[in-house]
PDB file of C-alpha atoms in Angstrom:
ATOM      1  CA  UNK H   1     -23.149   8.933  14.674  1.00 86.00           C
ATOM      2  CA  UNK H   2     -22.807   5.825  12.705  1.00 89.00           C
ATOM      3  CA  UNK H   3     -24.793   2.679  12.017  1.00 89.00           C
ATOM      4  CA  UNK H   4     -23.509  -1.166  11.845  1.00 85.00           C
ATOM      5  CA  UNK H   5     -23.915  -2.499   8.459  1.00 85.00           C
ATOM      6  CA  UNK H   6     -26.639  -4.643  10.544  1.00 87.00           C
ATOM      7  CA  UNK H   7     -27.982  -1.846  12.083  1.00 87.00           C
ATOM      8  CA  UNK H   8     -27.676  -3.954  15.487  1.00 88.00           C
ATOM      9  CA  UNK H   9     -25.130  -1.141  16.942  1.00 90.00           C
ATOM     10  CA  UNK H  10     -24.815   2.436  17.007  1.00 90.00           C
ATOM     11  CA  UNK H  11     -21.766   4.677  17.943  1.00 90.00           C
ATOM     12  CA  UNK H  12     -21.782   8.166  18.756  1.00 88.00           C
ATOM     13  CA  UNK H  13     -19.226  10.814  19.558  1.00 85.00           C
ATOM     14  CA  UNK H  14     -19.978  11.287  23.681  1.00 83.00           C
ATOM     15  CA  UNK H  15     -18.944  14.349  25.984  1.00 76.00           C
ATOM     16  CA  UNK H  16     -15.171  14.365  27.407  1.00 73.00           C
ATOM     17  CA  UNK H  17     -13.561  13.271  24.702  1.00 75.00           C
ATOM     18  CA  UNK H  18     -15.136   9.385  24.932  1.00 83.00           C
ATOM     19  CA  UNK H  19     -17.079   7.319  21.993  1.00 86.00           C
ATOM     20  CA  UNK H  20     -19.844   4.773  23.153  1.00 87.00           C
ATOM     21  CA  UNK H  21     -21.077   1.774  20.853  1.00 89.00           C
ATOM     22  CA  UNK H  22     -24.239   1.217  21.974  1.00 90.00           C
ATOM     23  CA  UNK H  23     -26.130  -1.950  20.856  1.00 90.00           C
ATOM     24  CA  UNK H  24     -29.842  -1.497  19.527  1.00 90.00           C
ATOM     25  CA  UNK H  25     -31.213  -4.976  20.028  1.00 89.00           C
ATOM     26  CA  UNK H  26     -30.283  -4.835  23.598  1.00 90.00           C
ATOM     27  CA  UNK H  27     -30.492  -1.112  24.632  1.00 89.00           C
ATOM     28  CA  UNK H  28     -27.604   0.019  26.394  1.00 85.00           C
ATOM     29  CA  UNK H  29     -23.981   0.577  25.729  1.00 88.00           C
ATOM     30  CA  UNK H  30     -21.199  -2.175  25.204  1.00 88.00           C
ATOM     31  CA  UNK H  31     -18.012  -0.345  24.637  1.00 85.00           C
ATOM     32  CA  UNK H  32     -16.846   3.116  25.768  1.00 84.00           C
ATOM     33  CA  UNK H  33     -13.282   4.256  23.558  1.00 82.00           C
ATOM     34  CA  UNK H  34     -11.069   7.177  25.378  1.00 80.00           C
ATOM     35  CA  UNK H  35      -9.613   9.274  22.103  1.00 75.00           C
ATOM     36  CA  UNK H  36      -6.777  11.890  23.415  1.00 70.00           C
ATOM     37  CA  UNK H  37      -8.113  14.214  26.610  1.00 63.00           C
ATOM     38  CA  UNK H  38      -9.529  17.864  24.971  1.00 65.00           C
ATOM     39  CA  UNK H  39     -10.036  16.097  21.499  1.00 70.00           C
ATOM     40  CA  UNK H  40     -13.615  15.465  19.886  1.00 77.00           C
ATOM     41  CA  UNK H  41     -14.633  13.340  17.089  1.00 79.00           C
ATOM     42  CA  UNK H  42     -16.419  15.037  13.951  1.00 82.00           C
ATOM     43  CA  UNK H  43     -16.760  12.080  11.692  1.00 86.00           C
ATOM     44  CA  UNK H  44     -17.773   8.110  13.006  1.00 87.00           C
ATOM     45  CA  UNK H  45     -17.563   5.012  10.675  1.00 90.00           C
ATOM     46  CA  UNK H  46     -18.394   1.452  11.044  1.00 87.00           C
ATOM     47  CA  UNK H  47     -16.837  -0.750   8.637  1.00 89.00           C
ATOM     48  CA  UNK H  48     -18.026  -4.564   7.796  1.00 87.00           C
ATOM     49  CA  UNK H  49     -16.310  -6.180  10.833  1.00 86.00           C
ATOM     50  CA  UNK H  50     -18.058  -3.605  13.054  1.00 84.00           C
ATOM     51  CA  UNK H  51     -14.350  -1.342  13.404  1.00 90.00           C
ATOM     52  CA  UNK H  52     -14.676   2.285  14.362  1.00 90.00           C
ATOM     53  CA  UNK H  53     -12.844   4.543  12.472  1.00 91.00           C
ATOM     54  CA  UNK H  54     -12.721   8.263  13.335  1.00 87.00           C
ATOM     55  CA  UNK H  55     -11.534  11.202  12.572  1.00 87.00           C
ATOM     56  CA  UNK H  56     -10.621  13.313  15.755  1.00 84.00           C
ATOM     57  CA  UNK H  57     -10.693  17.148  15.532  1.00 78.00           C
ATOM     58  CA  UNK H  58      -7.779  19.107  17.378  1.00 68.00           C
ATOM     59  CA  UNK H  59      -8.440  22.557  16.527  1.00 72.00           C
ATOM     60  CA  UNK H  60      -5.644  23.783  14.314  1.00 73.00           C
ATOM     61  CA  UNK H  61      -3.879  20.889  13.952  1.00 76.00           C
ATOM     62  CA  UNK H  62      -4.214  18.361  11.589  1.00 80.00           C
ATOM     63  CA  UNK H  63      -7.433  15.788  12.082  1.00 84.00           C
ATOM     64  CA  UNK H  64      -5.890  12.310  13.143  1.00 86.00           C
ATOM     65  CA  UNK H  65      -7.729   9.102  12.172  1.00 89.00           C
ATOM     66  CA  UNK H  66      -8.141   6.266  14.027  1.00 89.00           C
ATOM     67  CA  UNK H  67      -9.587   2.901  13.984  1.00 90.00           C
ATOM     68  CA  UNK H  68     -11.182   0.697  16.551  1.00 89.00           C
ATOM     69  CA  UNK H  69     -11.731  -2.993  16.589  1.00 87.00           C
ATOM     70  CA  UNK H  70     -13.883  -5.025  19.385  1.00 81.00           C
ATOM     71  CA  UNK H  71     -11.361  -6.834  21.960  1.00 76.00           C
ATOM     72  CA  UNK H  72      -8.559  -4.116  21.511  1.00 78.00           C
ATOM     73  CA  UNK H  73      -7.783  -1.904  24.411  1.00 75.00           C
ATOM     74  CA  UNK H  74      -6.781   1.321  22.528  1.00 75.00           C
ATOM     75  CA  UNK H  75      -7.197   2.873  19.224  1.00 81.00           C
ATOM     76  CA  UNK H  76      -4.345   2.327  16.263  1.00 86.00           C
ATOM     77  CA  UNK H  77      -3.670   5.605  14.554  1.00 86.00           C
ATOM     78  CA  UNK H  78      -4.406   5.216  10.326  1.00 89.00           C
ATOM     79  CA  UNK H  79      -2.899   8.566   9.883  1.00 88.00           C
ATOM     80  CA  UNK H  80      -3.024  12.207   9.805  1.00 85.00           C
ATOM     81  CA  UNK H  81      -5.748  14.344   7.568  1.00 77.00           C
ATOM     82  CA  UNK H  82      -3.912  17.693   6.065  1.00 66.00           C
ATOM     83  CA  UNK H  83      -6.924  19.917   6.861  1.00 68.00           C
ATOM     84  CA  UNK H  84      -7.864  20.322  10.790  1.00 69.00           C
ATOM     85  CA  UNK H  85     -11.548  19.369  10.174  1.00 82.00           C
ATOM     86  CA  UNK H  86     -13.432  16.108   8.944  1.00 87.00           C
ATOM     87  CA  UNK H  87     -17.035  16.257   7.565  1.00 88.00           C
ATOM     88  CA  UNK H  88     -17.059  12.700   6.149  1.00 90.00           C
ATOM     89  CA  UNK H  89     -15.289   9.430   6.413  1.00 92.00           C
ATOM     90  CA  UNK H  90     -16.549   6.276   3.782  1.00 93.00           C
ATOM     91  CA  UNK H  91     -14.683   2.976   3.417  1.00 93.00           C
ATOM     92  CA  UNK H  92     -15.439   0.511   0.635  1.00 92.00           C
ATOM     93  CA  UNK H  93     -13.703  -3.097   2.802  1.00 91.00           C
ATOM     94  CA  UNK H  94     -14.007  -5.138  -0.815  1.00 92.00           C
ATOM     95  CA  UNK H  95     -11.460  -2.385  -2.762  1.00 93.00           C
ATOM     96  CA  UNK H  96      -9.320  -1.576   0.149  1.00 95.00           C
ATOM     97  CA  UNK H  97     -10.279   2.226  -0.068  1.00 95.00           C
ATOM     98  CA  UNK H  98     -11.033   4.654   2.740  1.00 94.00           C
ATOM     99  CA  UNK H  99     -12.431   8.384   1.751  1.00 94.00           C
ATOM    100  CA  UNK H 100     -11.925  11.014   3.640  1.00 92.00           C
ATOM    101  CA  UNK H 101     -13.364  14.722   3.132  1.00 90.00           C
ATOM    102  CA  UNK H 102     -12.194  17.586   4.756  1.00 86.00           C
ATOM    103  CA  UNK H 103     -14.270  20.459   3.007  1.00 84.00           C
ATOM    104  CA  UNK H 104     -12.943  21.317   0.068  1.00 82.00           C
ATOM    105  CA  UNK H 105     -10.331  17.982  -0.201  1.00 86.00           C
ATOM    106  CA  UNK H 106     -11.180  14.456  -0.558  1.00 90.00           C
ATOM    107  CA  UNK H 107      -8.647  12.411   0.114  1.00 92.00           C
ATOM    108  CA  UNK H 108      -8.904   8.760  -1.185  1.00 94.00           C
ATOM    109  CA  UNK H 109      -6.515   6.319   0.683  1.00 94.00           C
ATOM    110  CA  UNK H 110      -5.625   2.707   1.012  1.00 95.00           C
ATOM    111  CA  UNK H 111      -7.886   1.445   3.952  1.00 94.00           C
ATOM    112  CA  UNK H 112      -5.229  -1.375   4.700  1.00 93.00           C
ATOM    113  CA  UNK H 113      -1.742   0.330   4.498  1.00 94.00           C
ATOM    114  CA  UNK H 114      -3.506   4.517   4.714  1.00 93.00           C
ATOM    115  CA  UNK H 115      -1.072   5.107   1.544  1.00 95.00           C
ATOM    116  CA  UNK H 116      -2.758   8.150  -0.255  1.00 94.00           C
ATOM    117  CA  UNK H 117      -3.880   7.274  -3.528  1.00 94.00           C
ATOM    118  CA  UNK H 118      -5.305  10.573  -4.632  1.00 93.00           C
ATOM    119  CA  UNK H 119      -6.104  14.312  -3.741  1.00 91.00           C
ATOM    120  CA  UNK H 120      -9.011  15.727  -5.136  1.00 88.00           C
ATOM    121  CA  UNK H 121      -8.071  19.391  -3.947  1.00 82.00           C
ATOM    122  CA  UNK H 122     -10.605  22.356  -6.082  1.00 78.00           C
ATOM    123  CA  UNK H 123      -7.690  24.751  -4.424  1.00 74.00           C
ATOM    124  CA  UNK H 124      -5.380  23.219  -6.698  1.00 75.00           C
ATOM    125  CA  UNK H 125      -7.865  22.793 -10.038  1.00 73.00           C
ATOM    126  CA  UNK H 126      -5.812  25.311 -12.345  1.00 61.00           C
ATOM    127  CA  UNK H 127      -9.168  27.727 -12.507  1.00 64.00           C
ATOM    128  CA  UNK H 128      -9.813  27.825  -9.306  1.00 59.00           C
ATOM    129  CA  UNK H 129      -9.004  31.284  -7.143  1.00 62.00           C
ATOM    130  CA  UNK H 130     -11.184  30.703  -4.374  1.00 63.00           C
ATOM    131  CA  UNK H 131     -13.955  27.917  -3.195  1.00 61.00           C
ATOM    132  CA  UNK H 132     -16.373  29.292  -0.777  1.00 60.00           C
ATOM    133  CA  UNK H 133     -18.978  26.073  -0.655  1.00 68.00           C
ATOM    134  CA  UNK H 134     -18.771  22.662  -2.167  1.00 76.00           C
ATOM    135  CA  UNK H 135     -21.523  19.691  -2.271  1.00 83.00           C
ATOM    136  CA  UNK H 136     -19.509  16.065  -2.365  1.00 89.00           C
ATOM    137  CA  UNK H 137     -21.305  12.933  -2.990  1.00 88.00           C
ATOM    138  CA  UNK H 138     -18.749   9.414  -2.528  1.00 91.00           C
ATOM    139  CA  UNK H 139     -20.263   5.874  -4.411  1.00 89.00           C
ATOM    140  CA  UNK H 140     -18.200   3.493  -2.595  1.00 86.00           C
ATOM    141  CA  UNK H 141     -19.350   0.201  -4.613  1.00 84.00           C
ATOM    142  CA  UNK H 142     -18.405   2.404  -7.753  1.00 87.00           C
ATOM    143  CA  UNK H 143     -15.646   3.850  -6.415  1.00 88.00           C
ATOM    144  CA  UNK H 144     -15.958   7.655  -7.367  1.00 90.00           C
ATOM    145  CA  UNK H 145     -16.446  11.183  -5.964  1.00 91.00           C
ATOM    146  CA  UNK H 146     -18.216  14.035  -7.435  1.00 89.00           C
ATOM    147  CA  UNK H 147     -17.198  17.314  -6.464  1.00 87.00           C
ATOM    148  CA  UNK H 148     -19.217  20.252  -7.164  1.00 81.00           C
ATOM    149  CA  UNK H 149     -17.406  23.272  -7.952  1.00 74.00           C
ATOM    150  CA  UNK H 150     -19.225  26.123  -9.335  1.00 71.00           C
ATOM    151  CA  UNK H 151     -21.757  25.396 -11.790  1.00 76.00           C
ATOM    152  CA  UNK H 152     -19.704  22.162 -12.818  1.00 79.00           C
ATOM    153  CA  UNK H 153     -19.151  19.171 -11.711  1.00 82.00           C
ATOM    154  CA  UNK H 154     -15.657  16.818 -11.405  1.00 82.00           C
ATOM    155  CA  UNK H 155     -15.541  13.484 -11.047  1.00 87.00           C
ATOM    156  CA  UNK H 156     -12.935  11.218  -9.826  1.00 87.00           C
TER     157      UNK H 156
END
């Protein structure tokens, strides 16, 4: 689920493959977005101009994510997430950045063009062997991630 910056709306990831922005002030639904038949959504955001963006889960294949604006009839495709999984999706509108974290990876991206900007991948951290949990905390107004790995910390 995700709030409006307002907190005036609410959407949520609904059964058979459908999203539903609901508005608060007025209590029922306003929009109902189809994402691909079989499909379902593990992360929702709602960015300034009240967009969806989310990350569908297919199983084994990689997570696509899409955005949403009011007035459109279907959802544009932003692009395709290496891992299969999304936990988290954060977009800072004023620095044209969109995070994405697929647990280990955070991917940080261009929200406007999706152009990766950089990987932060403990996999691929030159002491790493193995990463069974990891805690990630994104400041979008400061633009950095911290990554826990081990008894350290990595910021980016």
């Amino acid at each position: 689920m995700a709030f409006s910056k307002d907190s005036s709306k609410l959407v949520y990831a609904a059964r058979d493959s459908f999203l539903i922005v609901f508005d608060i002030e007025r209590g029922f639904p306003i929009h109902t977005i189809s994402l691909e038949r079989w499909k379902n959504c593990c992360a929702l955001y709602l960015d300034n101009q009240d967009a969806v963006v989310a990350a569908e889960y297919g199983y084994s294949n990689p997570c696509l994510i899409y955005k949403w604006q009011e007035g459109k009839e279907s959802v544009d495709t932003l692009f395709s997430s290496a891992k299969s999984d999304v936990d988290r999706i954060v977009v800072c509108e004023e620095r044209d950045e969109i995070w994405i974290y697929s647990p280990p990876v955070v991917e940080l991206r261009r929200y406007s063009t999706s152009e990766l900007i950089k990987k932060y991948d403990p996999y691929q951290w030159s002491y790493s062997r193995y990463v069974i949990n990891n805690a990630v905390s994104i400041n979008r107004q400061a633009s950095i991630v911290a990554i826990s790995h081990g008894n350290k910390i990595r910021l980016g």
